[in-house]
Amino acid sequence: MSAITYGDHTKDVEDLEVTKFTVPSAVELNQILLKTLATPINPSDLLLIRGVYGAFPPKVKLSETDPVVHVAGNEGVFEVTKVGKNIKGYSEGDWVILTSGRLGTWRTHVLVDYPEGGPEPLFKVKSAGEGGLKKIEGATLSVNPPTAYQLVHNYVKDWNSDGKDWIVQNAGGSHVAQFLTQFARLLNVNVLSVIRGGKPNHDEIVSELKLLGATAVITEEQAQSEQFRNNELKSIFNGGNVRLAINCLGGALATALFLMLSPDGAMVTYGALTNDPITYPLRWQQYNNLTTHGYFLTGNTKRNPQLKIDTLNAVIKLYKLGKLQVPPATLLEFKDGNLLDLYLQVIKSGKKGIVKYESN
Amino acid sequence: MITAQAVAYSKYGEPKDVLFTHKYEIDDDNVPSDSIVVKTLGSPVNPSDINQVQGVYPSRPELTKELGTSEPAAVGGNEGLFEVIKVGSGVSQFKVGDWCVPTSVNFGTWRTHALCASEKMTKLNNPTQSKNAGKKHSLTVDQGATISVNPLTALLMLTHYVKLQPGKDWVVQNGANSAVGKFVSQIAKILGINLIGVVRDRDNLQALVDELQQEYGADKVITEEQNELRDFSNEVKSWVKETGGDVKLALNCVGGKNATALARKLGQDGLMLTYGGMSFQPVIIPTAVHIFKNVTSSGFWVTALLKNDPELKKRSLDQIVEWYENGQLKVAKSNEVKFDGSDLAKVYTDAVANSKQGKQLIVY
């Protein structure tokens, strides 16, 4: 068994290590043993390793004999292999995700303590033998799809299906944005995605986003141009109702979205990649009755745990119906050899990647 | 026949260039059955009235030939107090001598008389009616003529959005020395809501602080500098801790850093309402305030809120009148200019010119 781990000395991904550990041949009454099926490499995983969030997650004990360590990774899908006698509701072969990222997911196996009366550590995504959910879908289920789903559904409750409602979003190439596009299109809501321009494969990116359902894709430069907004953008919206703006950048790119909103619209901020605050003209807000909100999945879940469960179930249902797909990502397979090399390969490519554990 | 005068404009521009006096006849012997004739007791000049004439205000009346002008025109003014002088045979909710204010904006209140459908007006108690009802006070012309914008803005911002627990919760507002700000302080006091008012620093600061606390009931008055100081928030936190509530509402009419500091004072799930912009600075909200405190920032515009809700307007007006009658509410006196029967447009253009020195009220 291997895990990708780090200590307090870790400054960057270069310092990651592989720690070997053993799992018991039989589990205790209140334990479940999981084997890993697939995990993604998210930008936030790397930020956590680099200490950008200011605090590391708590260390975990991989086995009785090994020292406690931080295990990298926050998302992943696992298969139940052994179930303690006291635990109800799980069988060998079920697929689960971890409800908290604290145990780390870049590892071949996880031994989960199932506390009596404590918080539920697992969420079942598929029963043993049931079809319809792929490994890569399960692996990326915990963060981006529920974020995107709630952004679409929590602020506007009465979307019109007449094809005239719009959502505008920046960071349009992010996975959240690509999930959001799909959820919006299922409601017949149009999506304008703003992406950074000037990349050599710009046209390819645009057609990929449109293939997933984006109605229109424009560049950040265009979004910030008053001339563009007053002319080309007006004809793109074609009299439609721009009801929701989704911002994870802040600064001028948030202002640009705000200025696209129709009267009574709302802008929701769920990230601050530029570190700049949200700024907008005061009278524009007052006379157009515009509202700005913040969105935080973890906060929502803390306040109402059932909301996340309902959201996950809604997302899983769409996967099973074949109505949703994981946005393009590099796929790598771990069979044997060095687990860390595989992860570093993805990290260094700078692309979104998912590691499938084929040996498990 | 009444010969009425109105201050009208048929194109947008600076008031002194475009306002003109229009005289027209009202046949008060043949009032349509659903209509009333009113005479004006007083109407003020508000900044938004001026912006409307300039054509830069988003709500404006249609230009029509209804009053017999040669070009389509509109009458200026949105607020005013009127007295009913004739009542159509089918009208039951008014009698001669009643006081009333326009039900909606864009009525055109800069005029001596008006003939209108009765539902265009909303009744308020006149002095005789207040006295007969055993009230301590009755509405003054100044109070009645300026009741529709500032007092309603203050009341609705405090009551229409967030549930505030009396004695516990806090509201923080900038522009505390403005006309709306003073109503906010007084109404918060009446409702038992704790209030922090932010004012600009000045030489005679203590006199202003005393005035806002003693005359208008503000609990705490702080300067813009204190508002923007990160360390000062501990002071605010200790006030809030003492009452066991939270800062749930921020009222912003300034923008810029001032508004940012206001938003930072909000507790979890707080709301900031922006209702005006004296400085023309943008609203700036730190992302963390939005994401981690779940703070919402919304616009407030009394015109839009009440446009489709005459019931809410009526209820709110009645509440303000009651507080005036009980002597619980006061309004900073306007500069009153008496209309002497000369050129009405000149009276209003002079008032527009003087409006920087304080609110101008034309009384008839």
XYZ file of C-alpha atoms in Angstrom:
724
model
C 0.000 0.000 0.000
C 1.301 3.474 -0.836
C 0.312 7.033 -0.060
C 1.647 10.367 -1.243
C 2.492 12.275 1.895
C 4.102 15.453 3.138
C 5.350 16.898 6.373
C 5.478 20.350 7.898
C 8.744 21.019 6.063
C 7.008 20.723 2.684
C 7.230 23.831 0.556
C 6.191 22.489 -2.792
C 5.267 19.368 -4.716
C 8.995 18.538 -5.055
C 8.989 17.656 -1.370
C 6.186 15.112 -1.621
C 7.119 11.591 -0.587
C 5.768 8.097 -0.998
C 5.017 6.380 2.283
C 4.431 2.635 2.284
C 1.988 1.275 4.795
C 0.108 -1.912 5.583
C -3.556 -2.511 6.165
C -4.857 -5.194 8.523
C -6.121 -8.426 7.035
C -9.302 -8.110 9.085
C -11.001 -4.845 10.072
C -12.232 -3.894 13.546
C -15.950 -3.789 14.319
C -16.184 -0.072 13.499
C -13.853 0.130 10.524
C -14.263 0.057 6.783
C -11.425 -0.641 4.389
C -11.486 1.093 1.033
C -9.406 0.688 -2.082
C -8.935 3.662 -4.337
C -10.512 3.677 -7.786
C -9.598 7.159 -9.029
C -8.577 10.597 -7.785
C -8.252 13.949 -9.545
C -5.479 16.485 -9.137
C -7.176 19.778 -8.300
C -5.500 23.197 -8.133
C -6.675 23.447 -4.518
C -4.776 20.232 -3.638
C -1.559 21.928 -4.707
C -2.374 25.133 -2.823
C -2.907 23.076 0.317
C 0.457 21.313 -0.087
C 2.179 24.669 -0.618
C 0.616 25.983 2.568
C -1.262 28.774 0.769
C -4.304 28.271 2.962
C -2.205 29.015 6.037
C -3.008 25.722 7.723
C -2.426 22.103 6.808
C -5.129 19.541 7.354
C -4.557 17.359 10.420
C -2.042 14.538 10.140
C -3.327 11.006 9.861
C -2.047 7.642 10.942
C -1.570 5.354 7.934
C -1.022 2.231 10.053
C -0.197 1.233 13.596
C 3.540 1.335 12.983
C 4.040 4.342 10.699
C 4.469 7.941 11.883
C 1.569 10.320 11.391
C 1.736 12.306 8.142
C -0.272 14.574 5.898
C -1.748 12.686 2.958
C -2.242 14.749 -0.207
C -5.476 14.997 -2.178
C -9.038 15.887 -1.280
C -11.205 14.073 -3.755
C -11.510 10.514 -4.940
C -13.809 7.563 -5.400
C -13.256 4.323 -3.515
C -14.558 0.786 -3.407
C -15.528 -0.852 -0.146
C -13.471 -4.033 0.378
C -14.027 -4.910 4.032
C -16.867 -3.838 6.361
C -16.706 -4.025 10.177
C -19.511 -6.006 11.792
C -21.059 -2.998 13.546
C -21.455 -0.948 10.403
C -24.781 -0.970 8.609
C -25.598 0.157 5.102
C -22.404 -0.779 3.278
C -21.427 -3.903 1.392
C -18.292 -5.046 -0.307
C -18.219 -3.578 -3.817
C -20.095 -0.344 -2.988
C -18.550 2.858 -4.332
C -18.106 5.696 -1.856
C -16.553 9.128 -1.522
C -15.168 10.668 1.658
C -17.333 13.408 3.172
C -14.262 15.262 4.400
C -10.897 15.618 2.714
C -9.018 15.135 5.954
C -7.863 11.570 5.337
C -6.194 12.471 2.065
C -7.023 10.670 -1.172
C -3.747 10.180 -3.082
C -3.260 6.719 -1.671
C -4.017 3.155 -2.710
C -6.112 2.278 0.347
C -7.935 3.995 3.200
C -8.846 2.473 6.534
C -11.792 4.477 7.836
C -12.811 4.576 11.483
C -16.555 4.713 11.693
C -17.361 6.623 14.856
C -20.561 5.705 16.637
C -22.885 8.702 16.543
C -20.144 10.784 14.944
C -20.295 12.524 11.583
C -20.839 10.271 8.604
C -17.368 9.771 7.042
C -18.597 8.218 3.777
C -21.199 8.878 1.138
C -22.316 6.020 -1.069
C -22.404 6.939 -4.759
C -23.242 3.533 -6.189
C -24.180 0.153 -4.774
C -22.194 -2.962 -5.588
C -23.121 -4.303 -9.014
C -25.048 -1.186 -10.007
C -23.911 0.443 -13.261
C -24.055 3.912 -14.651
C -21.309 5.833 -12.877
C -17.779 5.924 -14.215
C -14.651 6.101 -12.066
C -13.698 9.549 -13.342
C -17.210 10.783 -12.580
C -17.079 9.506 -9.033
C -13.550 10.795 -8.526
C -14.509 14.411 -9.289
C -17.905 14.392 -7.620
C -17.290 16.104 -4.273
C -16.431 19.701 -5.101
C -16.945 21.046 -8.611
C -20.293 19.517 -9.607
C -22.090 20.428 -6.339
C -20.600 23.942 -6.464
C -21.786 24.424 -10.037
C -25.170 22.843 -9.326
C -25.848 25.063 -6.318
C -24.670 28.199 -8.140
C -27.251 27.520 -10.844
C -30.083 26.528 -8.519
C -29.701 28.437 -5.225
C -30.020 32.060 -6.354
C -32.520 32.008 -9.202
C -35.399 29.673 -8.388
C -37.643 30.448 -11.338
C -35.561 30.009 -14.476
C -37.614 30.443 -17.634
C -37.337 27.581 -20.051
C -38.156 29.854 -22.998
C -34.478 30.110 -23.947
C -34.208 33.824 -23.074
C -32.527 33.596 -19.655
C -28.762 33.944 -19.399
C -25.932 33.192 -17.013
C -22.602 34.962 -17.528
C -19.437 33.604 -15.930
C -15.737 34.334 -15.839
C -12.988 31.681 -15.667
C -15.179 29.968 -18.257
C -12.582 27.260 -18.884
C -12.554 26.027 -15.282
C -14.150 22.723 -14.401
C -16.754 24.464 -12.224
C -17.672 26.648 -15.210
C -17.921 23.644 -17.504
C -20.169 21.788 -15.084
C -22.214 24.946 -14.589
C -22.685 25.251 -18.347
C -24.094 21.752 -18.515
C -26.505 22.281 -15.592
C -27.707 25.557 -17.132
C -28.271 24.006 -20.549
C -30.375 21.258 -18.964
C -32.721 24.107 -17.881
C -32.532 25.698 -21.340
C -30.656 28.635 -19.836
C -28.014 30.280 -22.041
C -24.435 30.616 -20.877
C -21.862 33.237 -21.791
C -18.388 32.125 -20.740
C -15.532 34.595 -20.451
C -12.082 33.069 -20.932
C -8.542 34.399 -21.098
C -7.673 35.123 -24.725
C -4.418 34.830 -26.613
C -3.745 31.120 -26.152
C -2.392 29.336 -29.253
C -5.241 26.802 -29.119
C -7.920 29.457 -28.512
C -10.302 28.239 -31.204
C -10.023 24.688 -29.959
C -10.871 25.770 -26.379
C -13.861 27.753 -27.625
C -15.251 24.840 -29.588
C -14.730 22.498 -26.637
C -16.702 24.833 -24.372
C -19.420 25.213 -26.968
C -19.589 21.457 -27.351
C -20.411 21.219 -23.628
C -23.186 23.753 -24.155
C -21.800 27.290 -23.827
C -24.003 29.558 -25.945
C -21.243 32.102 -26.437
C -17.572 32.360 -25.466
C -15.782 35.726 -25.341
C -12.370 36.855 -24.108
C -11.632 38.768 -20.905
C -10.520 41.691 -23.031
C -13.853 41.767 -24.848
C -15.769 41.474 -21.564
C -13.999 44.529 -20.193
C -14.566 46.661 -23.295
C -17.510 49.019 -22.933
C -17.700 49.232 -26.708
C -17.960 45.438 -26.982
C -20.576 45.259 -24.227
C -22.711 47.962 -25.838
C -22.587 46.465 -29.313
C -21.542 42.853 -29.962
C -22.677 41.668 -26.563
C -26.106 43.252 -26.971
C -26.617 41.251 -30.139
C -25.365 38.066 -28.439
C -27.912 38.493 -25.620
C -30.518 39.531 -28.186
C -32.914 41.038 -25.659
C -32.518 38.110 -23.264
C -32.584 38.412 -19.497
C -29.116 38.210 -17.906
C -30.178 37.058 -14.466
C -27.044 35.591 -12.940
C -23.328 36.394 -13.049
C -20.879 33.887 -11.601
C -17.521 35.268 -10.543
C -14.450 33.536 -9.147
C -11.852 36.128 -10.167
C -12.769 39.483 -8.612
C -11.506 42.892 -9.693
C -12.184 44.266 -13.165
C -13.338 40.884 -14.460
C -16.066 40.807 -11.819
C -17.081 44.398 -12.593
C -17.381 43.466 -16.271
C -19.858 40.688 -15.411
C -21.812 42.956 -13.057
C -22.293 45.482 -15.854
C -23.773 42.744 -18.082
C -26.620 41.984 -15.634
C -30.209 42.848 -16.530
C -32.350 44.672 -13.928
C -33.040 42.549 -10.810
C -30.041 40.324 -11.591
C -27.532 38.926 -9.121
C -23.797 38.306 -9.090
C -22.448 35.435 -7.020
C -18.775 35.252 -6.067
C -17.318 31.874 -5.152
C -13.622 32.547 -5.516
C -11.043 35.318 -5.626
C -8.294 34.156 -7.921
C -7.084 37.730 -8.544
C -7.322 38.688 -4.847
C -9.027 41.918 -5.921
C -12.281 42.948 -4.265
C -15.676 43.152 -5.902
C -16.199 46.687 -7.220
C -19.181 48.142 -9.023
C -20.900 51.457 -9.685
C -23.198 52.380 -6.849
C -26.046 53.964 -8.778
C -25.977 51.118 -11.289
C -26.732 48.761 -8.413
C -29.387 51.016 -6.943
C -31.361 51.773 -10.090
C -31.104 48.307 -11.618
C -31.823 46.563 -8.319
C -28.761 44.347 -8.552
C -27.601 42.130 -5.708
C -24.215 40.570 -4.995
C -23.748 37.420 -2.937
C -20.940 35.175 -1.799
C -21.024 31.406 -2.223
C -19.119 28.876 -0.134
C -19.887 25.157 -0.527
C -18.275 24.212 2.788
C -20.261 26.914 4.615
C -23.515 25.811 2.999
C -22.853 22.193 3.900
C -22.032 23.070 7.497
C -25.277 24.983 7.810
C -27.363 22.364 6.042
C -25.654 18.977 5.540
C -28.724 17.597 3.789
C -28.330 20.184 1.012
C -25.019 18.682 -0.074
C -26.479 15.161 0.030
C -29.444 16.237 -2.091
C -27.121 18.003 -4.500
C -24.821 14.987 -4.851
C -27.792 12.722 -5.488
C -29.107 15.082 -8.156
C -25.682 15.114 -9.845
C -25.307 11.320 -9.679
C -28.755 10.926 -11.184
C -27.758 13.102 -14.147
C -24.613 11.013 -14.667
C -26.622 7.818 -14.576
C -29.056 9.268 -17.129
C -26.094 10.131 -19.363
C -26.919 13.856 -19.225
C -23.655 15.036 -17.710
C -20.004 14.522 -18.528
C -16.694 15.222 -16.840
C -14.950 18.085 -18.653
C -11.823 17.138 -20.606
C -8.888 16.078 -18.394
C -5.690 14.079 -18.786
C -6.239 10.463 -17.742
C -3.409 8.410 -16.267
C -3.469 4.851 -15.023
C -1.604 3.565 -12.001
C -0.732 -0.110 -12.357
C 2.500 -0.569 -10.456
C 5.706 1.392 -10.085
C 5.985 4.765 -8.400
C 2.661 6.409 -7.543
C 4.318 9.777 -6.962
C 5.895 9.858 -10.448
C 2.461 9.567 -11.943
C 1.046 12.445 -9.922
C 4.079 14.638 -10.580
C 3.706 13.963 -14.297
C 0.234 15.529 -14.216
C 1.188 18.342 -11.856
C 4.134 19.380 -13.999
C 2.057 19.352 -17.177
C -0.115 22.067 -15.571
C -3.192 20.322 -16.926
C -6.231 18.962 -15.174
C -5.642 15.280 -14.530
C -7.288 12.211 -13.067
C -5.387 9.122 -11.898
C -7.168 5.799 -12.207
C -5.896 3.002 -9.962
C -5.995 0.046 -12.343
C -4.101 -2.333 -10.078
C -6.825 -2.073 -7.439
C -63.173 77.942 -13.145
C -59.805 77.829 -11.489
C -56.812 79.245 -13.278
C -54.045 76.900 -12.311
C -50.304 77.287 -12.817
C -47.770 74.529 -13.267
C -44.004 74.460 -13.710
C -43.454 72.357 -16.800
C -40.712 71.320 -19.204
C -40.979 69.987 -22.731
C -37.313 69.113 -23.158
C -34.612 67.960 -20.749
C -31.898 70.319 -19.606
C -30.808 72.624 -16.809
C -33.931 73.693 -14.871
C -33.306 77.417 -15.458
C -33.203 76.789 -19.215
C -36.139 74.448 -19.650
C -38.708 75.153 -16.925
C -41.623 77.377 -17.862
C -44.885 78.433 -16.252
C -47.942 76.979 -17.898
C -51.379 78.384 -17.027
C -54.464 76.282 -17.585
C -58.100 76.142 -16.530
C -59.690 73.591 -14.232
C -63.486 73.432 -14.472
C -64.234 72.857 -10.796
C -67.974 73.021 -11.365
C -67.940 69.932 -13.551
C -65.574 67.524 -11.821
C -65.695 64.006 -13.355
C -67.404 61.581 -10.985
C -64.214 59.598 -10.200
C -62.012 62.655 -9.743
C -61.034 65.285 -7.223
C -59.620 68.792 -7.399
C -56.786 69.590 -5.035
C -54.848 72.696 -4.184
C -51.204 72.533 -3.307
C -50.132 73.284 0.257
C -46.427 72.709 -0.308
C -43.953 70.909 -2.549
C -40.186 70.584 -2.132
C -37.265 70.518 -4.547
C -35.436 67.185 -4.210
C -32.136 66.313 -5.928
C -33.970 63.607 -7.858
C -36.501 66.213 -9.115
C -33.615 68.193 -10.555
C -32.069 65.077 -12.133
C -35.444 64.266 -13.636
C -35.641 67.661 -15.368
C -32.054 67.165 -16.549
C -33.127 63.853 -18.071
C -30.575 61.845 -16.096
C -32.904 60.140 -13.620
C -34.066 56.633 -14.544
C -37.677 57.286 -13.480
C -39.402 60.093 -15.326
C -42.903 61.146 -16.369
C -44.108 60.871 -19.919
C -44.261 64.139 -21.861
C -47.888 64.754 -22.902
C -50.198 67.515 -24.121
C -52.688 66.744 -21.343
C -52.482 70.246 -19.827
C -52.839 71.965 -23.187
C -49.202 72.869 -23.756
C -48.212 73.432 -27.370
C -45.410 70.877 -27.084
C -45.697 67.606 -25.090
C -44.602 68.494 -21.557
C -44.371 67.188 -17.998
C -44.829 68.987 -14.693
C -41.834 68.932 -12.355
C -41.711 67.573 -8.808
C -42.568 64.254 -7.177
C -43.421 65.081 -3.587
C -46.061 67.423 -2.252
C -48.933 67.934 0.147
C -52.367 68.793 -1.187
C -55.794 69.743 0.150
C -58.970 68.486 -1.459
C -61.213 71.344 -2.630
C -63.740 69.552 -4.875
C -64.904 65.932 -4.932
C -66.516 64.080 -7.851
C -69.927 62.506 -7.197
C -68.592 58.934 -7.286
C -65.702 59.472 -4.887
C -66.221 58.163 -1.359
C -62.717 58.119 0.154
C -62.217 61.911 0.080
C -64.129 64.901 1.299
C -63.393 68.600 0.992
C -60.660 69.636 3.409
C -58.846 66.277 3.450
C -55.093 66.300 3.071
C -53.392 63.987 0.612
C -50.135 63.118 -1.127
C -49.614 61.582 -4.590
C -49.975 57.791 -4.599
C -47.109 57.406 -7.075
C -44.067 59.287 -8.247
C -44.088 61.408 -11.429
C -47.311 63.164 -10.429
C -45.888 66.608 -11.105
C -46.205 68.450 -7.805
C -44.817 71.844 -8.819
C -48.211 73.399 -9.478
C -50.937 75.348 -7.713
C -53.834 72.943 -8.356
C -54.541 69.602 -9.904
C -57.538 67.711 -11.213
C -56.942 63.993 -10.948
C -58.576 60.595 -10.534
C -59.118 60.017 -6.820
C -56.839 56.921 -6.684
C -53.931 59.123 -7.747
C -53.997 60.546 -4.221
C -53.542 58.930 -0.800
C -55.223 60.506 2.203
C -53.356 61.665 5.317
C -54.883 63.075 8.516
C -55.332 66.839 8.375
C -54.866 68.860 11.611
C -58.579 68.773 12.512
C -58.711 65.005 12.036
C -55.595 64.477 14.156
C -57.001 66.689 16.897
C -60.364 64.892 16.836
C -58.532 61.583 17.103
C -56.961 62.861 20.304
C -53.454 63.093 18.897
C -50.836 65.252 20.591
C -49.660 66.795 17.348
C -50.799 67.186 13.792
C -48.840 67.041 10.593
C -47.165 70.275 9.505
C -47.120 71.250 5.828
C -43.357 70.669 5.835
C -43.750 67.142 7.255
C -46.557 66.232 4.864
C -44.870 67.659 1.776
C -41.646 65.711 2.428
C -43.119 62.450 3.726
C -42.907 60.308 0.607
C -39.184 59.923 -0.024
C -36.861 60.259 2.969
C -39.007 58.927 5.846
C -40.261 56.026 3.719
C -36.730 55.197 2.561
C -35.572 55.046 6.191
C -38.565 53.049 7.420
C -38.529 50.484 4.609
C -34.789 49.880 4.755
C -35.086 49.144 8.468
C -38.188 46.963 8.294
C -38.617 45.413 4.853
C -35.531 43.171 4.526
C -33.994 41.910 7.740
C -35.629 40.833 10.968
C -33.927 42.896 13.668
C -34.301 41.940 17.310
C -35.102 45.002 19.443
C -32.514 45.673 22.106
C -30.062 43.179 20.623
C -29.313 43.760 16.967
C -27.418 46.608 15.358
C -27.648 48.674 12.213
C -24.663 50.609 10.913
C -25.103 53.522 8.521
C -22.887 56.058 6.826
C -24.106 59.524 5.861
C -25.666 59.627 9.347
C -26.000 63.404 9.127
C -28.075 63.277 5.927
C -31.837 63.759 5.897
C -32.418 60.014 5.428
C -29.720 59.251 8.007
C -31.538 61.286 10.648
C -34.793 59.459 9.947
C -32.959 56.133 10.171
C -31.592 57.058 13.611
C -34.974 58.166 14.905
C -36.890 55.173 13.556
C -34.246 52.735 14.827
C -34.673 54.362 18.258
C -38.458 53.983 18.106
C -38.073 50.316 17.091
C -35.463 49.675 19.794
C -32.724 48.813 17.289
C -29.148 49.786 18.178
C -27.486 52.081 15.708
C -23.990 53.173 14.751
C -23.851 56.295 12.600
C -20.769 57.245 10.594
C -20.140 60.955 9.936
C -17.330 62.975 8.359
C -14.863 64.399 10.823
C -15.163 68.178 11.307
C -14.097 70.992 13.608
C -17.250 70.952 15.673
C -17.560 67.173 15.684
C -18.730 66.921 19.293
C -21.651 69.253 18.591
C -22.765 67.025 15.729
C -22.327 63.863 17.795
C -24.407 65.409 20.578
C -27.091 66.459 18.111
C -27.332 63.031 16.469
C -27.399 61.247 19.818
C -29.624 63.586 21.801
C -31.944 64.970 19.112
C -32.099 61.995 16.762
C -31.427 59.019 19.024
C -28.283 57.515 17.473
C -26.651 55.120 19.975
C -23.098 55.523 18.698
C -21.634 58.077 16.334
C -18.183 57.454 14.843
C -16.078 59.259 12.262
C -15.231 57.982 8.798
C -11.653 57.567 9.982
C -12.723 55.358 12.895
C -15.013 53.466 10.554
C -12.102 52.610 8.263
C -9.660 51.739 11.040
C -9.257 47.953 11.368
C -8.448 48.223 15.091
C -11.643 50.110 15.785
C -13.712 47.061 14.863
C -12.818 45.553 18.248
C -14.581 48.482 19.863
C -17.632 47.821 17.703
C -17.463 44.115 18.532
C -17.516 44.910 22.245
C -20.658 47.067 21.834
C -22.348 44.283 19.918
C -21.267 41.651 22.417
C -22.788 43.659 25.221
C -26.268 43.551 23.676
C -26.011 39.904 22.644
C -27.099 40.537 19.075
C -25.347 41.033 15.765
C -24.754 43.730 13.142
C -27.343 42.575 10.637
C -27.868 45.577 8.401
C -25.603 48.208 6.858
C -27.049 51.242 5.073
C -24.749 52.847 2.540
C -25.160 56.153 0.742
C -21.480 56.982 0.310
C -19.591 54.156 -1.418
C -15.824 53.748 -1.645
C -13.740 52.782 1.384
C -16.496 53.982 3.649
C -18.888 51.353 2.248
C -16.177 48.669 2.400
C -15.639 49.384 6.091
C -19.390 49.278 6.641
C -19.636 45.849 4.973
C -16.783 44.566 7.165
C -18.781 45.434 10.268
C -21.606 43.110 9.294
C -21.975 39.791 11.072
C -22.623 36.402 9.464
C -25.348 36.573 6.774
C -25.580 40.378 7.054
C -27.094 42.639 4.395
C -25.824 45.919 3.023
C -28.339 48.155 1.290
C -27.043 50.910 -0.956
C -29.633 53.654 -1.348
C -27.790 56.616 -2.722
C -24.444 57.865 -3.772
C -23.324 61.274 -2.682
C -19.677 60.659 -3.562
C -20.136 58.804 -6.873
C -17.585 56.281 -5.633
C -18.145 52.603 -6.429
C -19.219 49.953 -3.955
C -16.182 47.837 -3.025
C -16.694 44.555 -1.180
C -13.817 42.291 -0.139
C -14.361 38.815 -1.520
C -13.893 37.208 1.905
C -16.787 39.271 3.308
C -18.997 37.843 0.567
C -17.769 34.250 0.670
C -16.963 33.543 4.310
C -19.463 35.864 6.010
C -22.155 35.238 3.433
C -22.853 38.967 3.283
C -25.274 40.147 0.597
C -25.175 43.584 -1.003
C -28.346 44.951 -2.576
C -29.593 48.195 -4.012
C -32.490 50.080 -2.450
C -34.615 52.520 -4.400
C -37.872 53.544 -2.786
C -39.402 54.464 -6.158
C -38.906 50.973 -7.588
C -39.953 49.191 -4.394
C -43.263 51.067 -4.038
C -44.113 51.320 -7.722
C -46.163 48.156 -7.730
C -47.111 48.049 -4.077
C -49.514 50.900 -3.155
C -50.619 48.910 -0.097
C -47.102 48.938 1.326
C -46.840 52.645 0.606
C -50.133 53.376 2.366
C -49.135 51.303 5.418
C -45.753 52.976 5.590
C -47.207 56.488 5.228
C -49.710 55.791 8.008
C -46.883 54.638 10.273
C -44.856 57.794 9.662
C -47.915 60.018 10.200
C -48.647 58.263 13.488
C -45.100 58.855 14.712
C -45.325 62.517 13.707
C -48.680 62.802 15.513
C -47.192 61.227 18.623
C -44.256 63.609 18.522
C -41.817 60.681 18.173
C -40.387 61.847 14.881
C -39.028 65.164 13.756
C -37.840 66.526 10.455
C -35.066 69.050 9.973
C -36.900 72.184 8.889
C -36.831 73.014 5.188
C -36.168 76.538 3.926
C -39.693 77.677 3.207
C -40.383 79.981 0.292
C -43.887 81.395 0.032
C -45.387 81.549 -3.446
C -46.564 85.135 -3.830
C -48.602 84.665 -7.008
C -45.829 85.874 -9.310
C -44.043 83.665 -11.855
C -44.120 80.109 -10.470
C -41.292 78.773 -12.677
C -39.021 81.539 -11.359
C -39.835 80.519 -7.776
C -38.774 76.921 -8.498
C -35.667 77.770 -10.534
C -34.547 80.021 -7.660
C -35.218 77.149 -5.247
C -33.179 74.788 -7.453
C -30.316 77.280 -7.344
C -30.599 77.537 -3.555
C -31.014 73.804 -2.930
C -27.307 73.358 -2.158
C -27.901 75.371 1.030
C -30.551 72.937 2.260
C -33.888 71.560 1.294
C -36.194 74.103 -0.332
C -39.938 73.934 0.225
C -42.409 76.054 -1.716
C -45.551 76.754 0.320
C -48.730 78.099 -1.150
